[in-house]
Structure formats: structure tokens, C-alpha cells
GROMACS .gro file of C-alpha atoms in nm:
model
  234
    1MET     CA    1 -10.963  -0.708  -3.619
    2ASP     CA    2 -10.850  -0.881  -3.938
    3PRO     CA    3 -10.639  -1.197  -3.910
    4PRO     CA    4 -10.265  -1.140  -3.959
    5GLY     CA    5 -10.099  -1.196  -4.296
    6PHE     CA    6  -9.935  -1.533  -4.239
    7THR     CA    7  -9.748  -1.530  -4.570
    8ALA     CA    8  -9.607  -1.183  -4.499
    9SER     CA    9  -9.506  -1.287  -4.145
   10LEU     CA   10  -9.342  -1.606  -4.274
   11VAL     CA   11  -9.144  -1.442  -4.553
   12ALA     CA   12  -9.058  -1.116  -4.375
   13GLY     CA   13  -8.964  -1.290  -4.051
   14GLY     CA   14  -8.760  -1.554  -4.231
   15VAL     CA   15  -8.568  -1.304  -4.444
   16ALA     CA   16  -8.503  -1.081  -4.143
   17GLY     CA   17  -8.381  -1.377  -3.937
   18VAL     CA   18  -8.146  -1.503  -4.208
   19SER     CA   19  -8.007  -1.153  -4.270
   20VAL     CA   20  -7.936  -1.088  -3.903
   21ASP     CA   21  -7.789  -1.433  -3.832
   22LEU     CA   22  -7.556  -1.434  -4.132
   23ILE     CA   23  -7.439  -1.073  -4.101
   24LEU     CA   24  -7.368  -1.101  -3.729
   25PHE     CA   25  -7.241  -1.460  -3.734
   26PRO     CA   26  -6.876  -1.369  -3.657
   27LEU     CA   27  -6.989  -1.185  -3.343
   28ASP     CA   28  -7.198  -1.485  -3.243
   29THR     CA   29  -6.894  -1.713  -3.282
   30ILE     CA   30  -6.683  -1.483  -3.066
   31LYS     CA   31  -6.959  -1.473  -2.801
   32THR     CA   32  -6.986  -1.854  -2.796
   33ARG     CA   33  -6.609  -1.892  -2.758
   34LEU     CA   34  -6.598  -1.635  -2.479
   35GLN     CA   35  -6.871  -1.830  -2.297
   36SER     CA   36  -6.707  -2.170  -2.356
   37PRO     CA   37  -6.549  -2.335  -2.050
   38GLN     CA   38  -6.240  -2.405  -2.262
   39GLY     CA   39  -6.161  -2.037  -2.269
   40PHE     CA   40  -6.159  -1.810  -2.572
   41ASN     CA   41  -5.819  -1.907  -2.714
   42LYS     CA   42  -5.859  -2.283  -2.673
   43ALA     CA   43  -6.207  -2.266  -2.828
   44GLY     CA   44  -6.054  -2.115  -3.143
   45GLY     CA   45  -5.996  -1.749  -3.070
   46PHE     CA   46  -6.043  -1.540  -3.383
   47ARG     CA   47  -5.971  -1.834  -3.615
   48GLY     CA   48  -6.247  -1.984  -3.827
   49ILE     CA   49  -6.513  -1.738  -3.713
   50TYR     CA   50  -6.753  -1.869  -3.979
   51ALA     CA   51  -6.740  -2.227  -3.844
   52GLY     CA   52  -7.093  -2.362  -3.809
   53ILE     CA   53  -7.251  -2.116  -4.053
   54PRO     CA   54  -7.424  -2.392  -4.260
   55SER     CA   55  -7.626  -2.488  -3.952
   56ALA     CA   56  -7.725  -2.125  -3.892
   57ALA     CA   57  -7.814  -2.073  -4.258
   58ILE     CA   58  -8.035  -2.383  -4.270
   59GLY     CA   59  -8.213  -2.323  -3.940
   60SER     CA   60  -8.245  -1.946  -3.947
   61PHE     CA   61  -8.531  -1.903  -4.198
   62PRO     CA   62  -8.774  -2.161  -4.052
   63ASN     CA   63  -8.682  -2.057  -3.698
   64ALA     CA   64  -8.754  -1.685  -3.754
   65SER     CA   65  -9.064  -1.763  -3.962
   66ALA     CA   66  -9.207  -1.987  -3.691
   67PHE     CA   67  -9.149  -1.718  -3.431
   68PHE     CA   68  -9.312  -1.431  -3.620
   69ILE     CA   69  -9.609  -1.634  -3.744
   70THR     CA   70  -9.680  -1.742  -3.386
   71TYR     CA   71  -9.613  -1.391  -3.250
   72GLU     CA   72  -9.852  -1.223  -3.495
   73TYR     CA   73 -10.120  -1.490  -3.458
   74VAL     CA   74 -10.122  -1.473  -3.077
   75LYS     CA   75 -10.135  -1.092  -3.090
   76TRP     CA   76 -10.434  -1.117  -3.325
   77PHE     CA   77 -10.599  -1.388  -3.113
   78LEU     CA   78 -10.574  -1.181  -2.794
   79HIS     CA   79 -10.676  -0.857  -2.977
   80ALA     CA   80 -10.655  -0.605  -2.692
   81ASP     CA   81 -10.734  -0.243  -2.771
   82SER     CA   82 -10.422  -0.043  -2.860
   83SER     CA   83 -10.491   0.200  -2.576
   84SER     CA   84 -10.541  -0.077  -2.321
   85TYR     CA   85 -10.301  -0.115  -2.030
   86LEU     CA   86 -10.300  -0.487  -2.116
   87MET     CA   87 -10.107  -0.427  -2.442
   88PRO     CA   88  -9.765  -0.507  -2.285
   89VAL     CA   89  -9.912  -0.831  -2.145
   90LYS     CA   90 -10.037  -0.924  -2.491
   91HIS     CA   91  -9.693  -0.865  -2.640
   92MET     CA   92  -9.530  -1.068  -2.363
   93LEU     CA   93  -9.764  -1.364  -2.414
   94ALA     CA   94  -9.726  -1.349  -2.792
   95ALA     CA   95  -9.345  -1.335  -2.771
   96SER     CA   96  -9.331  -1.619  -2.518
   97ALA     CA   97  -9.550  -1.841  -2.736
   98GLY     CA   98  -9.336  -1.755  -3.037
   99GLU     CA   99  -9.016  -1.852  -2.856
  100VAL     CA  100  -9.154  -2.189  -2.738
  101VAL     CA  101  -9.250  -2.279  -3.096
  102ALA     CA  102  -8.935  -2.139  -3.258
  103CYS     CA  103  -8.706  -2.324  -3.014
  104LEU     CA  104  -8.829  -2.653  -3.159
  105ILE     CA  105  -8.634  -2.554  -3.471
  106ARG     CA  106  -8.370  -2.329  -3.313
  107VAL     CA  107  -8.225  -2.567  -3.055
  108PRO     CA  108  -8.100  -2.845  -3.289
  109SER     CA  109  -7.949  -2.582  -3.517
  110GLU     CA  110  -7.797  -2.402  -3.218
  111VAL     CA  111  -7.645  -2.719  -3.070
  112VAL     CA  112  -7.472  -2.808  -3.399
  113LYS     CA  113  -7.368  -2.447  -3.462
  114GLN     CA  114  -7.216  -2.388  -3.120
  115ARG     CA  115  -7.022  -2.714  -3.120
  116ALA     CA  116  -6.887  -2.625  -3.464
  117GLN     CA  117  -6.791  -2.279  -3.337
  118VAL     CA  118  -6.567  -2.424  -3.065
  119SER     CA  119  -6.441  -2.713  -3.282
  120ALA     CA  120  -6.352  -2.530  -3.600
  121SER     CA  121  -6.154  -2.829  -3.729
  122SER     CA  122  -6.474  -3.035  -3.759
  123ARG     CA  123  -6.727  -2.992  -4.036
  124THR     CA  124  -7.088  -2.908  -3.955
  125PHE     CA  125  -7.223  -3.230  -4.107
  126GLN     CA  126  -6.966  -3.437  -3.914
  127ILE     CA  127  -7.077  -3.276  -3.589
  128PHE     CA  128  -7.444  -3.334  -3.676
  129SER     CA  129  -7.378  -3.701  -3.757
  130HIS     CA  130  -7.169  -3.746  -3.443
  131ILE     CA  131  -7.445  -3.605  -3.221
  132LEU     CA  132  -7.705  -3.835  -3.377
  133TYR     CA  133  -7.475  -4.138  -3.343
  134GLN     CA  134  -7.356  -4.068  -2.988
  135GLU     CA  135  -7.662  -3.902  -2.831
  136GLY     CA  136  -7.956  -3.963  -3.065
  137ILE     CA  137  -8.234  -3.712  -3.127
  138ARG     CA  138  -8.223  -3.610  -2.760
  139GLY     CA  139  -7.870  -3.485  -2.816
  140LEU     CA  140  -7.996  -3.234  -3.072
  141TYR     CA  141  -8.236  -3.101  -2.810
  142ARG     CA  142  -7.977  -3.076  -2.534
  143GLY     CA  143  -8.042  -2.746  -2.362
  144TYR     CA  144  -8.397  -2.700  -2.495
  145THR     CA  145  -8.531  -2.612  -2.150
  146SER     CA  146  -8.244  -2.376  -2.075
  147THR     CA  147  -8.289  -2.212  -2.416
  148VAL     CA  148  -8.660  -2.153  -2.354
  149LEU     CA  149  -8.581  -2.023  -2.004
  150ARG     CA  150  -8.339  -1.779  -2.163
  151GLU     CA  151  -8.544  -1.680  -2.467
  152ILE     CA  152  -8.870  -1.613  -2.283
  153PRO     CA  153  -8.721  -1.355  -2.040
  154PHE     CA  154  -8.537  -1.204  -2.337
  155SER     CA  155  -8.863  -1.167  -2.530
  156LEU     CA  156  -9.053  -1.048  -2.222
  157VAL     CA  157  -8.812  -0.756  -2.208
  158GLN     CA  158  -8.746  -0.699  -2.578
  159PHE     CA  159  -9.084  -0.705  -2.749
  160PRO     CA  160  -9.296  -0.500  -2.504
  161LEU     CA  161  -9.012  -0.245  -2.490
  162TRP     CA  162  -8.985  -0.241  -2.871
  163GLU     CA  163  -9.360  -0.199  -2.918
  164SER     CA  164  -9.374   0.071  -2.647
  165LEU     CA  165  -9.086   0.268  -2.797
  166LYS     CA  166  -9.249   0.256  -3.141
  167ALA     CA  167  -9.582   0.372  -2.996
  168LEU     CA  168  -9.410   0.655  -2.807
  169TRP     CA  169  -9.217   0.768  -3.116
  170SER     CA  170  -9.535   0.751  -3.327
  171TRP     CA  171  -9.718   0.963  -3.070
  172ARG     CA  172  -9.439   1.222  -3.056
  173GLN     CA  173  -9.428   1.268  -3.435
  174ASP     CA  174  -9.802   1.211  -3.488
  175ARG     CA  175  -9.754   0.940  -3.753
  176MET     CA  176  -9.638   0.582  -3.787
  177VAL     CA  177  -9.268   0.519  -3.739
  178ASP     CA  178  -9.048   0.462  -4.044
  179SER     CA  179  -8.850   0.141  -4.093
  180TRP     CA  180  -8.526   0.298  -3.969
  181GLN     CA  181  -8.703   0.430  -3.660
  182SER     CA  182  -8.844   0.085  -3.587
  183ALA     CA  183  -8.490  -0.053  -3.628
  184VAL     CA  184  -8.352   0.198  -3.377
  185CYS     CA  185  -8.624   0.102  -3.127
  186GLY     CA  186  -8.551  -0.266  -3.188
  187ALA     CA  187  -8.176  -0.218  -3.146
  188PHE     CA  188  -8.222  -0.048  -2.810
  189ALA     CA  189  -8.478  -0.304  -2.692
  190GLY     CA  190  -8.268  -0.601  -2.806
  191GLY     CA  191  -7.947  -0.464  -2.656
  192PHE     CA  192  -8.112  -0.401  -2.321
  193ALA     CA  193  -8.275  -0.749  -2.321
  194ALA     CA  194  -7.942  -0.911  -2.408
  195MET     CA  195  -7.766  -0.733  -2.123
  196VAL     CA  196  -8.028  -0.849  -1.873
  197THR     CA  197  -8.032  -1.213  -1.987
  198THR     CA  198  -7.660  -1.273  -2.053
  199PRO     CA  199  -7.615  -1.498  -1.743
  200LEU     CA  200  -7.891  -1.726  -1.874
  201ASP     CA  201  -7.725  -1.726  -2.217
  202VAL     CA  202  -7.394  -1.838  -2.066
  203ALA     CA  203  -7.567  -2.126  -1.887
  204LYS     CA  204  -7.748  -2.225  -2.209
  205THR     CA  205  -7.424  -2.227  -2.408
  206ARG     CA  206  -7.240  -2.442  -2.154
  207ILE     CA  207  -7.525  -2.694  -2.135
  208MET     CA  208  -7.524  -2.723  -2.515
  209LEU     CA  209  -7.145  -2.771  -2.507
  210ALA     CA  210  -7.179  -3.045  -2.244
  211LYS     CA  211  -6.944  -3.281  -2.428
  212ILE     CA  212  -6.677  -3.012  -2.409
  213ILE     CA  213  -6.766  -2.916  -2.053
  214CYS     CA  214  -6.706  -3.272  -1.935
  215ARG     CA  215  -6.340  -3.242  -2.036
  216CYS     CA  216  -6.306  -2.953  -1.793
  217LEU     CA  217  -6.472  -3.133  -1.502
  218PRO     CA  218  -6.300  -3.361  -1.250
  219SER     CA  219  -6.503  -3.658  -1.375
  220ASN     CA  220  -6.685  -3.749  -1.694
  221GLY     CA  221  -7.003  -3.540  -1.703
  222SER     CA  222  -7.130  -3.636  -2.046
  223HIS     CA  223  -7.438  -3.807  -1.907
  224GLN     CA  224  -7.509  -3.556  -1.632
  225SER     CA  225  -7.827  -3.355  -1.641
  226GLY     CA  226  -7.856  -2.995  -1.751
  227ARG     CA  227  -7.908  -2.902  -1.385
  228PHE     CA  228  -7.563  -3.043  -1.303
  229HIS     CA  229  -7.398  -2.835  -1.575
  230LEU     CA  230  -7.598  -2.527  -1.476
  231SER     CA  231  -7.494  -2.558  -1.112
  232TRP     CA  232  -7.131  -2.612  -1.216
  233CYS     CA  233  -7.150  -2.304  -1.439
  234LEU     CA  234  -7.287  -2.095  -1.155
   0.00000   0.00000   0.00000
């Protein structure tokens, strides 16, 4: 099996990631505010739904590129036969490895973005500077573990289902799927994975918004561990 095209994976994955993140950014803002412990209206409601978009724009391309390069490389490295019953396992391992690598870039961007989404009066750079000053580099990686624990189950559901649906569709029509058909398969797989992992996503959001969570707690929780915030969320 030939090695994957790293340049194609980098560029295609990056462009796809940026396109999706920017087009759907308002929905992401609404989701974050719904999950915020402040409540939807206090977190900003429908006002300033593009707050935090600079962080998403900067982090989206390298994040998506890192994921797809890792995903394609691990698939190539494991090279199971396409008819093998181990194919779903290969896709699961490749997606999990991709998420672990991508989260190194995604989490700092996500922390800044989500805090901007629930504090629309603050600029993205101000929030970034404040995190570095108050919490240091560790503050940018607040919620890394919870993000990985959310993203891996998401990918374990999404990518094997996506690949299986494409293979089934290809078999039914006796040719490779078109781009729009792949998109339909991906939409179904992603929607189902999102539904299954939403509780983990809520926990991840509230851990990342820990500075805001502490205002809603009976005592200052700003230095509490992610486990404390997770248990409070539950």
C-alpha cells in the first residue's frame, strides 16, 4: 500500500476544518451558551454570536490538518485489507490517534473561543492575555483530558460509521461514492456521534469555563480540579 499523500491530507483537512468551523460558528456559540452554567441569556443569548471567531479561525486549519494527517498515516501504517473484519478497529485507532494529536492545538483555541463566546464584551486577545497572566500555559490546556475523553468516543462512533456507510453505498451502486454522497454519510455519522457524546461535551465546556463556573458555586472554585467541576456538573 502506498503511503498517504501528506500534503493533500494537510491542505484538504485544513480547508475543510476552516470551512466547517466558520460556517457553523453561530451554532457553536449558541451551543456553548446553552451549556454554560450561567444560563443561555446571561451568557449572551443571541447577541454577539461571532464572539471568539478569531480564535476559531486561527486554530481551525492547523487543528484539522493535524487530525487528518495523523488519521491517514495511522490508517496506512495499520494497512488492514479492505474486506477484513478489523477495518472498523483500524478506523477507530486512526481516529483516536488523530484526536489526541489535534487536541494539542484544539484545546487552547477552544478555551479562548468558549470564554469569548460567553463574555462577548471582551476581545479574544484580551481573554488570551488574561488566561496567560492569571493561569499560565496550563490555563490554555484546561480541560485537555476532558476534551480527549469526549473527542475519542465521538471519533470511535463517527469515523467507523462514516467509512462503513460509504463502503455500503459504494457496494450498492457498484462504484465509488461521489463527494455529496460522502457528505451525506458524514452528516449522518457526525450527527449520531454528537447525540451520543453530548453529556461529555457539556462536561468539557463547563471545565473550560471554570472561571465562570466558580461564580455559580457556593465557594471559589477557580483552583479546583477538573474532577471537581465534572462532579458538580453531573
